[in-house]
mmCIF file of C-alpha atoms (C1' of nucleotides) in Angstrom:
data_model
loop_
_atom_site.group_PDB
_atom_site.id
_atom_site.type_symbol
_atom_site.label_atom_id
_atom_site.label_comp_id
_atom_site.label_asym_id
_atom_site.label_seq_id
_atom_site.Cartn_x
_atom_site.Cartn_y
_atom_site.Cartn_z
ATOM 1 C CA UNK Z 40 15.207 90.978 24.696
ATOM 2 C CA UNK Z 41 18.386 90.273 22.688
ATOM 3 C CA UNK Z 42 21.435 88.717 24.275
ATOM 4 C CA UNK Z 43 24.306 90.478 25.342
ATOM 5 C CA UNK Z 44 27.474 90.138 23.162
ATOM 6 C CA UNK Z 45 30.576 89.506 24.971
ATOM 7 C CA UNK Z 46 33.547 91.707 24.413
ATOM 8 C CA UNK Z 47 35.868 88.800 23.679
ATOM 9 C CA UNK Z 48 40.176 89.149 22.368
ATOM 10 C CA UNK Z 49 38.505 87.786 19.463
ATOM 11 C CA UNK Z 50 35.994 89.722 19.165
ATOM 12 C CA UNK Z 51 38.567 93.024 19.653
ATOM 13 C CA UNK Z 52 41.246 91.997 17.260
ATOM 14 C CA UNK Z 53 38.999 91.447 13.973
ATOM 15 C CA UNK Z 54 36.886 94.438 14.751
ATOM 16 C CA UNK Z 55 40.287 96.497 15.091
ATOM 17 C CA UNK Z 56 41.413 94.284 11.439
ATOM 18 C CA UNK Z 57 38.952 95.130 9.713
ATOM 19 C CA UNK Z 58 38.845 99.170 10.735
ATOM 20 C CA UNK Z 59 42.069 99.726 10.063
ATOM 21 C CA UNK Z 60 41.573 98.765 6.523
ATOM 22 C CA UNK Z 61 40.696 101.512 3.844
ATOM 23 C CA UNK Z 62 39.548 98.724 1.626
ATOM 24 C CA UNK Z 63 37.198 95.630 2.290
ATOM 25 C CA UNK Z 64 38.896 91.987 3.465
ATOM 26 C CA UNK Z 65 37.759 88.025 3.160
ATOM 27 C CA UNK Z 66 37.385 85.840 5.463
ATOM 28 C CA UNK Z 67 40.487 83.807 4.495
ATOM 29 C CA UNK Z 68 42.873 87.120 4.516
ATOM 30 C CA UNK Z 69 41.687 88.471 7.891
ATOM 31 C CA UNK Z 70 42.218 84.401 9.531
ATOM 32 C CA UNK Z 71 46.269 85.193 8.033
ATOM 33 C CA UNK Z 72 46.343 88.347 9.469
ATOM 34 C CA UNK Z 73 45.115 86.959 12.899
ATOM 35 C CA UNK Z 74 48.073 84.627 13.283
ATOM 36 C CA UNK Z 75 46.015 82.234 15.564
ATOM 37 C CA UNK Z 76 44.035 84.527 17.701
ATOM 38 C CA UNK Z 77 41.246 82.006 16.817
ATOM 39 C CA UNK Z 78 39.768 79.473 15.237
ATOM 40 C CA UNK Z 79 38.280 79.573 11.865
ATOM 41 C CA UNK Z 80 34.911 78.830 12.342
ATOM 42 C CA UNK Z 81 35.321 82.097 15.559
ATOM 43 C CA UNK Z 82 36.323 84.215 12.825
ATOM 44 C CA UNK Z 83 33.410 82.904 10.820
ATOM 45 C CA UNK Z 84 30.894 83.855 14.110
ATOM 46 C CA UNK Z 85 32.071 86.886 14.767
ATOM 47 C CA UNK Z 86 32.093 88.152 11.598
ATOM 48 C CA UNK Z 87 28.472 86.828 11.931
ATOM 49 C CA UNK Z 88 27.645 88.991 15.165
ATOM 50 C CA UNK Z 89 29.510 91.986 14.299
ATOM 51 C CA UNK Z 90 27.213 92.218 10.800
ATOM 52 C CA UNK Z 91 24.460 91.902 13.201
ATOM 53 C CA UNK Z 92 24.767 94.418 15.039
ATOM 54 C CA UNK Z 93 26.130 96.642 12.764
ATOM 55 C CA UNK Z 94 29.663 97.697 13.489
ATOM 56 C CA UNK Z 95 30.673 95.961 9.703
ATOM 57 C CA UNK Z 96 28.782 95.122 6.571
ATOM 58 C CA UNK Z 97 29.091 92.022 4.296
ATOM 59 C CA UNK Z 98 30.122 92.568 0.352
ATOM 60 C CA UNK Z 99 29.635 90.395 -2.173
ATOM 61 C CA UNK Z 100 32.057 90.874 -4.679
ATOM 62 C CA UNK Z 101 31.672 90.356 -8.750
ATOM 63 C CA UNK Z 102 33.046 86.667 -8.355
ATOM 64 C CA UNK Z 103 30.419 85.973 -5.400
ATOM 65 C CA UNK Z 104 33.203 85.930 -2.519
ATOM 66 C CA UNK Z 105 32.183 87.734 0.343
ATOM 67 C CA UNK Z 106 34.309 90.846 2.233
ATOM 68 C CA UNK Z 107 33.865 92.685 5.023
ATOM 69 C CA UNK Z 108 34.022 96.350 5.634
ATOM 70 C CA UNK Z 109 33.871 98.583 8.538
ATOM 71 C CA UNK Z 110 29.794 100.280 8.471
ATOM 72 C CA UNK Z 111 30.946 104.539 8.527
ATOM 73 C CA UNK Z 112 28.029 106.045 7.145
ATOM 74 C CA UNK Z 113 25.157 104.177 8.110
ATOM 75 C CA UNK Z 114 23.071 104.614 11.745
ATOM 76 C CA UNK Z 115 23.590 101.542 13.273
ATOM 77 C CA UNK Z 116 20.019 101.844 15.006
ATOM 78 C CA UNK Z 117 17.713 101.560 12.285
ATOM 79 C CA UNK Z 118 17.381 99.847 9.179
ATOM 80 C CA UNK Z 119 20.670 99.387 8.052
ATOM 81 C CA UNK Z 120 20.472 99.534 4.562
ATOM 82 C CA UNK Z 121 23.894 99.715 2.638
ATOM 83 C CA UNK Z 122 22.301 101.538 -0.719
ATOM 84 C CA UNK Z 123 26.512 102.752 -1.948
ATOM 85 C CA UNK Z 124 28.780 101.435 -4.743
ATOM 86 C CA UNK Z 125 31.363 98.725 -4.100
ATOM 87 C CA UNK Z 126 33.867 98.857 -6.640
ATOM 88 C CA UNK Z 127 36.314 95.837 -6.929
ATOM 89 C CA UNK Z 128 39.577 96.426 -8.442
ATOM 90 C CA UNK Z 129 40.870 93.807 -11.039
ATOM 91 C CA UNK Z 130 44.251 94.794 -10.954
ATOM 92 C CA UNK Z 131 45.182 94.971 -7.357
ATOM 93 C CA UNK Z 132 42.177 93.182 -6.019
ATOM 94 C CA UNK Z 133 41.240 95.642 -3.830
ATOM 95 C CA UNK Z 134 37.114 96.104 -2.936
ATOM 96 C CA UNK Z 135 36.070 99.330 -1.809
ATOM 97 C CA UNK Z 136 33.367 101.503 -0.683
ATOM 98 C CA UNK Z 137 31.897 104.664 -2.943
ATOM 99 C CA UNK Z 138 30.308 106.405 0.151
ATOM 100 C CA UNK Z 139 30.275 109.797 -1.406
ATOM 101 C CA UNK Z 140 28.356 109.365 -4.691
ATOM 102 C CA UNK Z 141 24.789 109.616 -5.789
ATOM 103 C CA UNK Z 142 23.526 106.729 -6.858
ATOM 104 C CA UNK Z 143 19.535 106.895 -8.305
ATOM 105 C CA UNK Z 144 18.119 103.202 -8.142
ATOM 106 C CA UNK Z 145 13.986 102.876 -8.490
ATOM 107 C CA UNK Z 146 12.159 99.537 -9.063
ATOM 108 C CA UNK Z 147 8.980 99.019 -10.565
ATOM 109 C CA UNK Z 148 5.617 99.181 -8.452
ATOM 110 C CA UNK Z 149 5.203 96.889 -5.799
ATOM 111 C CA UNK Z 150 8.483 95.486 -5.223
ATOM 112 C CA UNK Z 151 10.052 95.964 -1.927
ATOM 113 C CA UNK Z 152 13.629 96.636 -1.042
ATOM 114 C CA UNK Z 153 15.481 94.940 2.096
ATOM 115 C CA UNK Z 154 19.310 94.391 1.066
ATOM 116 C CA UNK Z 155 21.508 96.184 -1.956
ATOM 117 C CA UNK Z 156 24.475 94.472 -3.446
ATOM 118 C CA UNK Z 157 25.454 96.963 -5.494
ATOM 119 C CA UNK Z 158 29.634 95.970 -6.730
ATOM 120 C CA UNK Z 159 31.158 97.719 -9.914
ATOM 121 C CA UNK Z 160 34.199 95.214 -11.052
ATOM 122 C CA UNK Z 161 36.887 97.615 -13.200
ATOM 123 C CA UNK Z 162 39.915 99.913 -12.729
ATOM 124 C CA UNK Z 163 40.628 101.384 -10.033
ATOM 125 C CA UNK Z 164 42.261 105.260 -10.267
ATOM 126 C CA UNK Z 165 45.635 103.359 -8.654
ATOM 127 C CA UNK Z 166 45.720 101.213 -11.273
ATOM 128 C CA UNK Z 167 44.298 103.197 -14.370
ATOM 129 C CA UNK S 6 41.522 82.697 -34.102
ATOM 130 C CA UNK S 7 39.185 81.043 -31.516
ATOM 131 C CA UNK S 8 38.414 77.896 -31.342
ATOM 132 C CA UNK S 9 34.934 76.716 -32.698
ATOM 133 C CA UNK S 10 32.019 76.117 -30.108
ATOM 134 C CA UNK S 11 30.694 72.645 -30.951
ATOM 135 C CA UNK S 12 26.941 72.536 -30.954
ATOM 136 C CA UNK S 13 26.843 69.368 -28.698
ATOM 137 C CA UNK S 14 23.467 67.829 -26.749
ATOM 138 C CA UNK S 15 24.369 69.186 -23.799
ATOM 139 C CA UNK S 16 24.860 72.690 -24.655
ATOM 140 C CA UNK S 17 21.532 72.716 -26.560
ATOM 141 C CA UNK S 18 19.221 70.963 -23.926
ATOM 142 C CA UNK S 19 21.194 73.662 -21.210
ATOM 143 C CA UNK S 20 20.698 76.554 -23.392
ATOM 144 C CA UNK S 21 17.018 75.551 -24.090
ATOM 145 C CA UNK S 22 16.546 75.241 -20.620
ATOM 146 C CA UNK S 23 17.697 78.940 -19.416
ATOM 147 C CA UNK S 24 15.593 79.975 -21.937
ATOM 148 C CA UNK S 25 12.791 78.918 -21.042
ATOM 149 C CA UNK S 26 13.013 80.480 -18.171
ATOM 150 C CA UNK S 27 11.300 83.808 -16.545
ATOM 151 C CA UNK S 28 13.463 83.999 -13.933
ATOM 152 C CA UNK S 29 17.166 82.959 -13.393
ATOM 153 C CA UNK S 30 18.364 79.526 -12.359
ATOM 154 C CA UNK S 31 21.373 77.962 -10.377
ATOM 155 C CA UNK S 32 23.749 75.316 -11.739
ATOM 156 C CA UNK S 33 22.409 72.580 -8.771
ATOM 157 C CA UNK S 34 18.628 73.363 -10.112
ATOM 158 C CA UNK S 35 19.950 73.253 -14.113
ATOM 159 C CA UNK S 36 21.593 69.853 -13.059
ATOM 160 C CA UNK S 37 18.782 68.468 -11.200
ATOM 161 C CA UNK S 38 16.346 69.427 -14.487
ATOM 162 C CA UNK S 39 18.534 67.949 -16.757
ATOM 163 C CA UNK S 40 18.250 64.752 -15.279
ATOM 164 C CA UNK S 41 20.795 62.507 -16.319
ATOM 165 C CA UNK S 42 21.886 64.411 -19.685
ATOM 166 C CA UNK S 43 25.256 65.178 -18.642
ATOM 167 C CA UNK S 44 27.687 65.406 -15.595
ATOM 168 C CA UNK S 45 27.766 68.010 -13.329
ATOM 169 C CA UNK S 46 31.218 69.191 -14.651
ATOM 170 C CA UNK S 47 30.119 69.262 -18.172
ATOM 171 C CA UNK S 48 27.420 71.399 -17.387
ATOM 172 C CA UNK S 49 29.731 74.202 -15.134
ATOM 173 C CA UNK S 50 32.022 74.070 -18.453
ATOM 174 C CA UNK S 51 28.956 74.749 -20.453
ATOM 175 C CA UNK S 52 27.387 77.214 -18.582
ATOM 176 C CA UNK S 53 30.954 79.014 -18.941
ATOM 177 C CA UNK S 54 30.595 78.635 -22.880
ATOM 178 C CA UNK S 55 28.028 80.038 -22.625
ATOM 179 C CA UNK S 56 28.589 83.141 -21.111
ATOM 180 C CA UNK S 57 31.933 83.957 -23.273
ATOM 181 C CA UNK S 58 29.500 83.661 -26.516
ATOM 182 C CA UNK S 59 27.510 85.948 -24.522
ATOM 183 C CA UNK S 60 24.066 83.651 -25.006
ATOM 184 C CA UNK S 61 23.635 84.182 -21.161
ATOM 185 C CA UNK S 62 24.858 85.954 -18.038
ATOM 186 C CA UNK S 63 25.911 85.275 -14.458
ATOM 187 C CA UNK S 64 24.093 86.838 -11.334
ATOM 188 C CA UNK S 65 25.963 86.813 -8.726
ATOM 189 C CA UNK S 66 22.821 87.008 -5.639
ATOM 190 C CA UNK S 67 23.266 89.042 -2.153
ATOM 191 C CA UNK S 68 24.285 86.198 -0.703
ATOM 192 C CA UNK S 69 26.948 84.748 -3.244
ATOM 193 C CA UNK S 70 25.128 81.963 -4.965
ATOM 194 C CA UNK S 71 25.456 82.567 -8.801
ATOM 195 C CA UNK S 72 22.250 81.587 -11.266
ATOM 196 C CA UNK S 73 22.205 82.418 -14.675
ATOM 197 C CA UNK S 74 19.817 84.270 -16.982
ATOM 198 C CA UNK S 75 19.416 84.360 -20.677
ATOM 199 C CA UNK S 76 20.717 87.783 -22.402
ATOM 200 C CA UNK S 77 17.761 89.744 -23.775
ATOM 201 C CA UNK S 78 18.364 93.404 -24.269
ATOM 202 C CA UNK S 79 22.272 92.854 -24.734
ATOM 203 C CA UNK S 80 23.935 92.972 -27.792
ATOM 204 C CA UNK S 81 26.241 90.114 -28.221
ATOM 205 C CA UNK S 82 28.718 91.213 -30.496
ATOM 206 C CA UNK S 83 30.721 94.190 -27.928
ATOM 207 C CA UNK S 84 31.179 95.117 -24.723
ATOM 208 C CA UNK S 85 28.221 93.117 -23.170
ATOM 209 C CA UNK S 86 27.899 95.116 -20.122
ATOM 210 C CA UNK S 87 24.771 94.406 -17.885
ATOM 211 C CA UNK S 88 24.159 97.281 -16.417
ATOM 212 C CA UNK S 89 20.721 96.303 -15.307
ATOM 213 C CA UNK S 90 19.070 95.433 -12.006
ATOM 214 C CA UNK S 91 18.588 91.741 -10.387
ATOM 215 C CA UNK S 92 15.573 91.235 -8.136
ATOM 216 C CA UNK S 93 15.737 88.562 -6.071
ATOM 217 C CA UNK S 94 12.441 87.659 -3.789
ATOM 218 C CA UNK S 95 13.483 86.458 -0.030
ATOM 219 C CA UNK S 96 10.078 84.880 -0.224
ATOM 220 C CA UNK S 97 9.361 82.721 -3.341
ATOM 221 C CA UNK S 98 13.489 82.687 -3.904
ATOM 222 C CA UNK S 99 13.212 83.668 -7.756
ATOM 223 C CA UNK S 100 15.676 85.809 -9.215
ATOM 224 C CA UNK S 101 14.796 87.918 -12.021
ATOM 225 C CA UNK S 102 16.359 90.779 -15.025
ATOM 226 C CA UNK S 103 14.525 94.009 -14.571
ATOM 227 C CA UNK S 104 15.554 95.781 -17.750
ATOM 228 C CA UNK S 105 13.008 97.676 -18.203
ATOM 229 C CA UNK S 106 13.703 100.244 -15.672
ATOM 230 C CA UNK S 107 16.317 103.248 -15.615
ATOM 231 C CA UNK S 108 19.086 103.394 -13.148
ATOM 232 C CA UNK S 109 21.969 106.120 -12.767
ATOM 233 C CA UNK S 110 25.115 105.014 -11.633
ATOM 234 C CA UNK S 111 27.960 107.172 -12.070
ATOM 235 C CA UNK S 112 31.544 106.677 -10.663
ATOM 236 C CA UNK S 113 34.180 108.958 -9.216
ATOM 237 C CA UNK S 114 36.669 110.323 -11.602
ATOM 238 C CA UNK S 115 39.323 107.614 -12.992
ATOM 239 C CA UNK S 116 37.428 104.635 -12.179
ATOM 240 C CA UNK S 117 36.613 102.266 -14.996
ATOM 241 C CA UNK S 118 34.236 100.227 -14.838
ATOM 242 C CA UNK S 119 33.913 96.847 -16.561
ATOM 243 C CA UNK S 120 31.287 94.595 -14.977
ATOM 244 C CA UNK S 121 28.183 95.672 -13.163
ATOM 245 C CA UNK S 122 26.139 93.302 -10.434
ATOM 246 C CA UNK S 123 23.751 94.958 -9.170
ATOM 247 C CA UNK S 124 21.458 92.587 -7.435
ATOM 248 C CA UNK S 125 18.326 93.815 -4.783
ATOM 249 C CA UNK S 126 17.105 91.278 -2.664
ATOM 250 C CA UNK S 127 13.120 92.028 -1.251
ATOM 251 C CA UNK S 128 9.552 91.044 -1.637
ATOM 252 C CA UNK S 129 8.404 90.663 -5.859
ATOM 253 C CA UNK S 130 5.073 91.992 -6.584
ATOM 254 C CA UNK S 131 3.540 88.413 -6.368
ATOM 255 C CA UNK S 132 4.734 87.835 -3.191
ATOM 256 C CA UNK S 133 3.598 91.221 -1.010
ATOM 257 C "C1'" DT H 233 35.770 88.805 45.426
ATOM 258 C "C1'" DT H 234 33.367 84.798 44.470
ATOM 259 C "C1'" DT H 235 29.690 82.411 42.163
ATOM 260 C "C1'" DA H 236 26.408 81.282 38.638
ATOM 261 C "C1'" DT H 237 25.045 81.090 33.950
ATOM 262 C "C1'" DA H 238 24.731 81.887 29.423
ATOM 263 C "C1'" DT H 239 27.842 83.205 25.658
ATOM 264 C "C1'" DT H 240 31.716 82.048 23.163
ATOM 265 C "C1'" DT H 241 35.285 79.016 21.732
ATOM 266 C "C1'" DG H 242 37.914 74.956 19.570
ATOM 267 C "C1'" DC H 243 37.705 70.821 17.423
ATOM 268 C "C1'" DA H 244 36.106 67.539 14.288
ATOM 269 C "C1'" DA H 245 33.200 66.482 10.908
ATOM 270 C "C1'" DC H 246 30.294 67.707 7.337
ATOM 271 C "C1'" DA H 247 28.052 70.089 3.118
ATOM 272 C "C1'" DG H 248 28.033 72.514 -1.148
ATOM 273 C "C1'" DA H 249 30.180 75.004 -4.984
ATOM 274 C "C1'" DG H 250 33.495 74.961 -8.175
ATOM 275 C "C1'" DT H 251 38.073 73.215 -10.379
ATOM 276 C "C1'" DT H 252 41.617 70.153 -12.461
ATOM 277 C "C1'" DG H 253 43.785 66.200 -14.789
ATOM 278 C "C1'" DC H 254 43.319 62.637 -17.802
ATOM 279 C "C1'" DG H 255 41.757 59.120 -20.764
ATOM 280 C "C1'" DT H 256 37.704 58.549 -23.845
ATOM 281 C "C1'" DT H 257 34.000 60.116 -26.988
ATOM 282 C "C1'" DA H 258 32.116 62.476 -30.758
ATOM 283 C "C1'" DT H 259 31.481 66.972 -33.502
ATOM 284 C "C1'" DG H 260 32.121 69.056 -37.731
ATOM 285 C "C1'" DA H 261 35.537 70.692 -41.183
ATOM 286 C "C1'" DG H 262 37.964 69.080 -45.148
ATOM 287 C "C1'" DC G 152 34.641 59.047 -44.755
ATOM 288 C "C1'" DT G 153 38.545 60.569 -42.140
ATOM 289 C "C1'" DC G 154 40.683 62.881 -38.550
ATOM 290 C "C1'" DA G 155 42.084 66.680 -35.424
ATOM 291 C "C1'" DT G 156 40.490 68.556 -31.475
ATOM 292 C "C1'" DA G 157 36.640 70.190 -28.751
ATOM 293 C "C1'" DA G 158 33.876 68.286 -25.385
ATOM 294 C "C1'" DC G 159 32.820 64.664 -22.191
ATOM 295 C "C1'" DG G 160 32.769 61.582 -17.784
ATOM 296 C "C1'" DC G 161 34.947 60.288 -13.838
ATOM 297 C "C1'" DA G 162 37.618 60.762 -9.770
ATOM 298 C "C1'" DA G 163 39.813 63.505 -6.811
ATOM 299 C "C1'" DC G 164 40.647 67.790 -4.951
ATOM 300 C "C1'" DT G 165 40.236 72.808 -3.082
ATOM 301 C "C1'" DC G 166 37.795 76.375 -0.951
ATOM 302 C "C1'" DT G 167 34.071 78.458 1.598
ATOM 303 C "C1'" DG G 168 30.951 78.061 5.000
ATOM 304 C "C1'" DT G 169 28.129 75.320 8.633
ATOM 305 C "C1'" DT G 170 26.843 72.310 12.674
ATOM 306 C "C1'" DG G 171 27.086 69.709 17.110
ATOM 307 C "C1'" DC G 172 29.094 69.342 21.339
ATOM 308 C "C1'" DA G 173 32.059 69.636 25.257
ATOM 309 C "C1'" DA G 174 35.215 72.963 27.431
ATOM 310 C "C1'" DA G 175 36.438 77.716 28.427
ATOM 311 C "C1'" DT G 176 35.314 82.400 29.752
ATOM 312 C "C1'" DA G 177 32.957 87.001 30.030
ATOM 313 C "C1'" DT G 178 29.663 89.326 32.660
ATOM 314 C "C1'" DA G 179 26.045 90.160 35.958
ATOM 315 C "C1'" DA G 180 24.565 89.201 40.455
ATOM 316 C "C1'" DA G 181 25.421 87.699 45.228
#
DNA sequence: TTTATATTTGCAACAGAGTTGCGTTATGAG
DNA sequence: CTCATAACGCAACTCTGTTGCAAATATAAA
C-alpha cells in the first residue's frame, strides 16, 4: 500500500504552474514564478511526487538541465513511458513536447526499454 | 582563422583514454583514471577541445549526467550530427553508441533541427 | 468537531558538476 | 633558439540537487 499524497498550497500552485504552460519549465524558473509559496528544496519534492505519480514528466534537455511538463497523452495508470520528441529551442529557449508525430525507434535483440529521453535541440517554427 | 589545438600530454593521455573505451565515460571517472596527469579543470577544458574538433561527443544520460564517447561513424569535417541512439543499462550503469541500428525521426514542418540526444535507459543484453 | 498520526515543510548544511580569473608553464611556428 | 600564445594549475565561485531533523499541517478516524 502506497501512501497518500497530501493536497498541499504547494502542492496546488506548481501543479497549476506548470499546466498552464504550453512549453516545459526548470526548476529555478518555476521557484521565480512562485514568489515564496515555498521553499526550494518543497519545490524540489514535489516536483519529485508529482513525476511519481504521473500528473508531470521530467525532460532532460540537450545541455542536461532538467524541465518539467504537464503528462497529456500518457495513461497515468500503467507504465508511463514518455516515447515523444522534445524539441528545445535555441533561440527563445523554449522546450517543448512533439505529441503528435510518429516516431519509429527499435533496438537490437535483447535490450530492454524502461525510460526515453528523446530532445531535438534546433529552430523552432517561431524563430525560423 | 582558428587558433591551433596544441597536442599537449593531457589531451593525448584523455583522448587515448575515451578511446579505449566500449562504452562512454564521465568526466569524475576520466579524472579518477588519469590519476594525477592533470587538474580537474584542465581536463573539462579538454574534453571541450575535444568535442569542437569533433574527436568525440557528449551524451547527455536520462538523468542529466554527461559522459563522453569517441566519434566512430561521424564524419568530422561537416555538420557532425549524431543522430544515433544511447543505451544506457540501469543495471551495470554503462552507456553505450548503438549505430548500427536505423531510427526515423521526423519533425513537424519548420522545425530545424541541429543536435540530436537521444538516450534509452533499460537492461543491455549482458545484463537481462 | 476534536484528536491522532503520518506526510509535508523550512532551514541549514552538504555534495557534485561545471565555470571563471589570473599568474605561470610549455607547445610549436618561424 | 626564440617567442607569442595556447594550455595549465590553483583558488574561488555558481548552480543544481540532496539530506537530516524539528516544526507545521493535511487527512482519516474517533
Amino acid at each position: 500500500m502506497s501512501k497518500t499524497s497530501r493536497n498541499t498550497i504547494a502542492r496546488q500552485k506548481i501543479l497549476e504552474l506548470i499546466n498552464s504552460k504550453k512549453t516545459a519549465i526548470s526548476h529555478s524558473s518555476l521557484q521565480e514564478e512562485l514568489e515564496g509559496v515555498c521553499d526550494r528544496v518543497t519545490t524540489y519534492r514535489v516536483l519529485e511526487r508529482l513525476v511519481n505519480e504521473s500528473l508531470i514528466h521530467r525532460i532532460v534537455n540537450v545541455n542536461g538541465v532538467v524541465n518539467y511538463a504537464p503528462c497529456q497523452t500518457c495513461s497515468h495508470k500503467e507504465q508511463h513511458i514518455h516515447q515523444h520528441i522534445h524539441f528545445s529551442c535555441i533561440s527563445c529557449g523554449t522546450i517543448r513536447c512533439i505529441t503528435d508525430h510518429p516516431i519509429a525507434i527499435t533496438l537490437p535483440e535483447n535490450y530492454s526499454a524502461t525510460e526515453y529521453q528523446l530532445t531535438i535541440a534546433g529552430t523552432c517554427p517561431e524563430c525560423l
